[in-house]
Short mmCIF file of C-alpha atoms in Angstrom, two decimals:
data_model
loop_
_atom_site.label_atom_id
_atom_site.label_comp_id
_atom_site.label_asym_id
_atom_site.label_seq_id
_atom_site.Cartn_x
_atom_site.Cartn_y
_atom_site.Cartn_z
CA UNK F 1 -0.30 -11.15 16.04
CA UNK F 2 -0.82 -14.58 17.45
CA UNK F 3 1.66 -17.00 16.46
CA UNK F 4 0.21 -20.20 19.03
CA UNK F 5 -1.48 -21.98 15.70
CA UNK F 6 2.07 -22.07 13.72
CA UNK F 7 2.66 -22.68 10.46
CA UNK F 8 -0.88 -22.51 9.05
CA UNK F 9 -2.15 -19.42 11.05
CA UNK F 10 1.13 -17.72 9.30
CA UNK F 11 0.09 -19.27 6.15
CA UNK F 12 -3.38 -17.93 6.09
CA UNK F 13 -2.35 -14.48 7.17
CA UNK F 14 -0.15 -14.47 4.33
CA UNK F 15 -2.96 -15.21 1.67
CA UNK F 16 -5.12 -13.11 3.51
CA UNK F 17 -3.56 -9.99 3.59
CA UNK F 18 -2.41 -10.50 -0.20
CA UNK F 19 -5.84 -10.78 -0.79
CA UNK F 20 -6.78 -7.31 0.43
CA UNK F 21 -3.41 -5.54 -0.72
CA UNK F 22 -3.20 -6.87 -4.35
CA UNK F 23 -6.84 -6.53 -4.85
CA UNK F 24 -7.07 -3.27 -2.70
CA UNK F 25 0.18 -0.10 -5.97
CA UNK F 26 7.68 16.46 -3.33
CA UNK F 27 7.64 19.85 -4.32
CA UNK F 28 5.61 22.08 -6.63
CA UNK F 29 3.01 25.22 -6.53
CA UNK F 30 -0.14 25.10 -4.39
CA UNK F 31 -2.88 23.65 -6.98
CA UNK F 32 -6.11 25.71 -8.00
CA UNK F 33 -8.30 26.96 -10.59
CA UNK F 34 -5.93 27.30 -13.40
CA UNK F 35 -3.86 24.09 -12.70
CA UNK F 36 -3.74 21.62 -15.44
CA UNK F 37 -3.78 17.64 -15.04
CA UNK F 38 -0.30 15.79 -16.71
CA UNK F 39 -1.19 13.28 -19.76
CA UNK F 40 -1.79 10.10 -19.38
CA UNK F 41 1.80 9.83 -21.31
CA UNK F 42 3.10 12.23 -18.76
CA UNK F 43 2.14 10.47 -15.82
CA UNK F 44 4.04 7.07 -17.08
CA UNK F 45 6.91 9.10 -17.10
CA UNK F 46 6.81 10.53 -13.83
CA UNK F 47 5.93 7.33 -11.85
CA UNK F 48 8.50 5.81 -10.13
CA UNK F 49 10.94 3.82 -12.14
CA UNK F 50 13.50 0.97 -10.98
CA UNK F 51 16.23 3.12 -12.33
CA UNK F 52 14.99 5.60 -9.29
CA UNK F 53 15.57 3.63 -6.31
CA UNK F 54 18.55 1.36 -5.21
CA UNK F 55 17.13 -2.51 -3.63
CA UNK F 56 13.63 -1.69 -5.30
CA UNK F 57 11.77 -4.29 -8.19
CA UNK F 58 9.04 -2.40 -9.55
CA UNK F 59 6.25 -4.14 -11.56
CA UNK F 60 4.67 -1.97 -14.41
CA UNK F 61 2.53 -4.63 -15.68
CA UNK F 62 -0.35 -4.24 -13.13
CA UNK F 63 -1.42 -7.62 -13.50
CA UNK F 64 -1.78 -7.52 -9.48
CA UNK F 65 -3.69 -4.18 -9.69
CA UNK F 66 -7.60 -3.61 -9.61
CA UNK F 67 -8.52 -2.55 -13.19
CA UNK F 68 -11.15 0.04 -12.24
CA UNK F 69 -12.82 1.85 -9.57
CA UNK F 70 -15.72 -1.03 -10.16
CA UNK F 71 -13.57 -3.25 -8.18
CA UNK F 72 -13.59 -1.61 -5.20
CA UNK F 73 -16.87 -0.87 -3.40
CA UNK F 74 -17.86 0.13 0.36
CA UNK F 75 -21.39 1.48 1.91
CA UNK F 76 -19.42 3.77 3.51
CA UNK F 77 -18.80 6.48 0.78
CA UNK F 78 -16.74 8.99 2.62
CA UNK F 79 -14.25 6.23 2.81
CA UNK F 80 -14.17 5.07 -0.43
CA UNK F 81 -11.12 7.27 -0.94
CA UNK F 82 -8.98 5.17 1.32
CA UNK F 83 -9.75 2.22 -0.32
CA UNK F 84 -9.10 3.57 -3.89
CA UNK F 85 -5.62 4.86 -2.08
CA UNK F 86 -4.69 1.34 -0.78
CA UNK F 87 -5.40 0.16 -4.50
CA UNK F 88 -3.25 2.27 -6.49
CA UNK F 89 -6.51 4.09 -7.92
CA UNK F 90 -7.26 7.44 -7.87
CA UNK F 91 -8.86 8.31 -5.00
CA UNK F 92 -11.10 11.67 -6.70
CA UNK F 93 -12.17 11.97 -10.09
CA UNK F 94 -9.14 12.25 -12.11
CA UNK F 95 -7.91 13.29 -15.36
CA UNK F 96 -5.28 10.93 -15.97
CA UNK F 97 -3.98 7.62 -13.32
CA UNK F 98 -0.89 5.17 -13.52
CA UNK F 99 0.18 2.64 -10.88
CA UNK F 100 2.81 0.21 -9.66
CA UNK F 101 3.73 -2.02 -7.23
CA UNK F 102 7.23 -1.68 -5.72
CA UNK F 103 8.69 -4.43 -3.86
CA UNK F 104 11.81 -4.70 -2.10
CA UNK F 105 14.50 -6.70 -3.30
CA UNK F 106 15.45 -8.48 -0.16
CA UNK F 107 19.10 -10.54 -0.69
CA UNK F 108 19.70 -11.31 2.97
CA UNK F 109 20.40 -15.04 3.34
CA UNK F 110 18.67 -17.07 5.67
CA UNK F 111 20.83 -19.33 8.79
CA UNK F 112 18.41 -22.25 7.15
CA UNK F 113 18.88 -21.51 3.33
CA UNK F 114 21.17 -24.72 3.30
CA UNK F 115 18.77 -26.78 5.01
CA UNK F 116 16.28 -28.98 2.75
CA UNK F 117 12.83 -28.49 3.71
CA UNK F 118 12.72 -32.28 5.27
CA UNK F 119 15.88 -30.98 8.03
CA UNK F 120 14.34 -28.31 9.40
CA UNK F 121 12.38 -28.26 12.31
CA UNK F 122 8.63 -27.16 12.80
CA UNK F 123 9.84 -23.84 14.38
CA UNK F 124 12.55 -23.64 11.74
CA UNK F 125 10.42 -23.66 9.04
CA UNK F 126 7.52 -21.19 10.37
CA UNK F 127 11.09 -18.96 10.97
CA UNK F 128 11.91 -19.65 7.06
CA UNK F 129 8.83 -18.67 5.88
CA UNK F 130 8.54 -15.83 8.21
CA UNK F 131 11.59 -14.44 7.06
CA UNK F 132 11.19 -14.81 2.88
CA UNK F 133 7.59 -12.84 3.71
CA UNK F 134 9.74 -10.22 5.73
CA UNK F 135 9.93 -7.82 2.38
CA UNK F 136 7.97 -4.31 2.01
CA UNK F 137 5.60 -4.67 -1.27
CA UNK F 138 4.13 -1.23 -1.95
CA UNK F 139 1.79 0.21 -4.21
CA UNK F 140 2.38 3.26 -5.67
CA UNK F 141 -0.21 5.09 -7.60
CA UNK F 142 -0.36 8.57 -9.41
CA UNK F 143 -2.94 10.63 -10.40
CA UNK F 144 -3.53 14.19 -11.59
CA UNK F 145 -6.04 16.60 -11.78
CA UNK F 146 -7.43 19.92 -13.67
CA UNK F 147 -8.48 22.76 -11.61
CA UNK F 148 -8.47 22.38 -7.98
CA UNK F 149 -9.56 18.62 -8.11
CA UNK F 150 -5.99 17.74 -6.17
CA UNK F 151 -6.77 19.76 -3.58
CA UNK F 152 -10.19 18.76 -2.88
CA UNK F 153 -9.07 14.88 -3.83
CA UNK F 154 -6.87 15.28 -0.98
CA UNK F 155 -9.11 16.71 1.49
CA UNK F 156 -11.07 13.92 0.96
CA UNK F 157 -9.04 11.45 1.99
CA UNK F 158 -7.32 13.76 4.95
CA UNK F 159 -11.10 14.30 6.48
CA UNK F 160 -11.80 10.28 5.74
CA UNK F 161 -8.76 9.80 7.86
CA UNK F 162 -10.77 11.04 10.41
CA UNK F 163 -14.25 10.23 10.04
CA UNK F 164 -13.15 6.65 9.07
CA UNK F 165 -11.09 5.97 12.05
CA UNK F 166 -13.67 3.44 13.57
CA UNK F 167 -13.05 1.36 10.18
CA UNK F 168 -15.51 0.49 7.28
CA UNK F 169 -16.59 -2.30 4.96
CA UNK F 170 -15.16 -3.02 1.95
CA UNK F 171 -15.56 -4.92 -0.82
CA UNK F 172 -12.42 -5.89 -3.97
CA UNK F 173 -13.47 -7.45 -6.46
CA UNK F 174 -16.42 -9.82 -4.89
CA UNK F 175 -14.14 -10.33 -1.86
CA UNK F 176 -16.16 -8.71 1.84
CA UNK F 177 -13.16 -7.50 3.75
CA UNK F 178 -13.46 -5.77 7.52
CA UNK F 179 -11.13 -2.72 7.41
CA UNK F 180 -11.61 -2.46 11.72
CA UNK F 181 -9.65 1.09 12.06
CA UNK F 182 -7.78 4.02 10.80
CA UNK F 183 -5.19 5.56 12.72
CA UNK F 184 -3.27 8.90 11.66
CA UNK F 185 0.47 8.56 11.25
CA UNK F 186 2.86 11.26 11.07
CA UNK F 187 3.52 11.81 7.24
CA UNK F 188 6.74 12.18 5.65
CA UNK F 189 6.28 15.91 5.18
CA UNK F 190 6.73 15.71 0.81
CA UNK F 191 4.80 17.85 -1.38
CA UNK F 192 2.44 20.30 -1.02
CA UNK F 193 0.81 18.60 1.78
CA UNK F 194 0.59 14.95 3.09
CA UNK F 195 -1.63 12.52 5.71
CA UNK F 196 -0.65 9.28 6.44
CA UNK F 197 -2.28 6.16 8.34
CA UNK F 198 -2.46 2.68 8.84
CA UNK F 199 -5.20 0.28 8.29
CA UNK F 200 -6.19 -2.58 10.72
CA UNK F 201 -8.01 -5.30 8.95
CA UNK F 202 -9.82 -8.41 9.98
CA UNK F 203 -8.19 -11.61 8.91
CA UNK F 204 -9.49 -15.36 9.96
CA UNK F 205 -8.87 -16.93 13.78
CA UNK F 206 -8.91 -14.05 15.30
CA UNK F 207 -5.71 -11.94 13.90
CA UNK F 208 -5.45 -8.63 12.05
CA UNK F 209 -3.44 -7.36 9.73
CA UNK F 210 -1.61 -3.60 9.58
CA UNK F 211 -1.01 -1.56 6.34
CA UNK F 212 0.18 1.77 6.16
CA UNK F 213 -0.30 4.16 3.84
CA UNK F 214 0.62 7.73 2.49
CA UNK F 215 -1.17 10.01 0.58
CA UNK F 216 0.48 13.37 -1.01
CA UNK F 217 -0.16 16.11 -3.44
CA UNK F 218 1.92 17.74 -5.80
CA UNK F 219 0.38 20.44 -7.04
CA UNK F 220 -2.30 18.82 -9.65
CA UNK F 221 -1.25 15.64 -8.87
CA UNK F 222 -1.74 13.29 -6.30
CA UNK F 223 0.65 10.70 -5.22
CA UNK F 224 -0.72 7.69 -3.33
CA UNK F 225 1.85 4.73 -1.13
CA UNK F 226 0.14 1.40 0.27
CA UNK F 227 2.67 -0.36 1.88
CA UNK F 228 2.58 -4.44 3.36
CA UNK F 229 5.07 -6.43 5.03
CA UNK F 230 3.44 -10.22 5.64
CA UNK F 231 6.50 -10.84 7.35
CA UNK F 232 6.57 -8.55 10.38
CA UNK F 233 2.90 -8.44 9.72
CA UNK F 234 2.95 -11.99 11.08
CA UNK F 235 5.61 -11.12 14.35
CA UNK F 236 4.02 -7.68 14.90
CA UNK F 237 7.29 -5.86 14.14
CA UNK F 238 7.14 -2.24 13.25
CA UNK F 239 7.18 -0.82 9.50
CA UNK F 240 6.16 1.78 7.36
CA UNK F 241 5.61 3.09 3.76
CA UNK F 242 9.65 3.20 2.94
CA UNK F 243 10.97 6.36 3.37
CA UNK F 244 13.33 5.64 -0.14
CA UNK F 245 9.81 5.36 -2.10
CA UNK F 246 8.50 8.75 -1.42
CA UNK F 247 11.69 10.35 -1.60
CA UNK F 248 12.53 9.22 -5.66
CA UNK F 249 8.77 9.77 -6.42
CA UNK F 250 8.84 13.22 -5.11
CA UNK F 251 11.73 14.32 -7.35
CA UNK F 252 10.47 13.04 -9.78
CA UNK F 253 7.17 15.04 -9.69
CA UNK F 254 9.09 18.26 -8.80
#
């Protein structure tokens, strides 16, 4: 990413990309025919917990969540399901859903944390605000499934993977975003089955901003990770969907 324009290029990439994340939140048996979707109250139970994972916040209120699939449109129907995924919502037709979003709880002080805001210099401070955005913020959604809806749920979204890799429109909640391509990751291997990619995106002047995200199923149920970092978004520094996430969700869906 392009970092010529300073302190307000960073800025707006910042806004931007919280615009589309907020607004866009193992083991087990094969699913099938017989297999039964977990409550509503089950599913609350089984979502990640900040009890689960050391240096993790997680936010149950959902106040930064879409409420409904409503909010999340695209002309482009076979990749609807990676839009739902990057929103915390179910990305098939589920039975019961519960999200979160996970952020992490970043402690590391900064060589300008004792500087006032009128000492530092220009670079300084596009270096200070660089590094408090430098934190992985992740959605994490759940849903479940009666029958063999988790299997075909996550067919969807593997095949969309594909057929979606030249990108698609999107529209959150009145807000046209440009999601410009999908690239297949190597997944982390948990559950039943996974698929993982990132998501290039359109942001103002020029610059784009990369998301990953995982998608797995457990049995009936489908697990779904949408992970930002603004920070190394903003320096083009490497990331992914934290490894530590999946890991204390998949146990406790096992």
């Amino acid at each position: 990413m392009k970092r010529s324009s300073g302190v307000r290029v960073a800025a707006t990439v910042a806004v931007s990309a919280l615009t589309l994340a907020l607004v866009t939140g193992c083991g087990g048996d094969s699913g099938g025919s017989d297999a039964k979707a977990l409550s509503s109250a089950e599913l609350k139970k089984a979502i990640i917990a900040e009890s689960d994972v050391d240096g993790y916040k997680v936010d149950t209120s959902g106040k930064q969540l879409p409420k409904s699939k409503d909010d999340i449109k695209s002309s482009e129907e076979n990749c609807v399901p990676l839009a739902y995924a990057m929103g915390g919502l179910a990305p098939g037709d589920a039975a019961s859903t519960t999200a979160v979003m996970v952020r992490e709880d970043k402690k590391k002080p900064s060589d300008t944390a004792s500087k006032s805001l009128e000492d530092l210099t220009e670079g300084e401070f596009e270096d200070s605000f660089t590094d408090a955005l430098s934190l992985d913020m992740t959605v994490v959604g759940l849903s479940s499934y009666d029958g063999d809806g988790a299997e075909q749920t996550f067919k969807s979204v593997s095949d969309a993977v594909e057929s979606c890799s030249g990108g698609f429109p999107v529209t959150m909640q009145g807000t046209d975003q440009k999601i410009t391509k999908i690239s297949s990751e190597k997944a982390s291997g948990a559950g039943d089955e996974s698929v993982a990619f990132t998501a290039v995106s359109d942001l103002e002047d020029g610059d784009v901003g990369t998301t990953h995200v995982e998608v797995v199923r457990h049995d009936s149920t489908i697990a779904t990770y949408y992970t930002m970092n603004l920070g190394l978004m903003m320096t083009d520094k490497a990331y992914d969907v934290p490894a530590a996430l999946i890991d204390a969700q998949a146990a406790k869906l096992k």
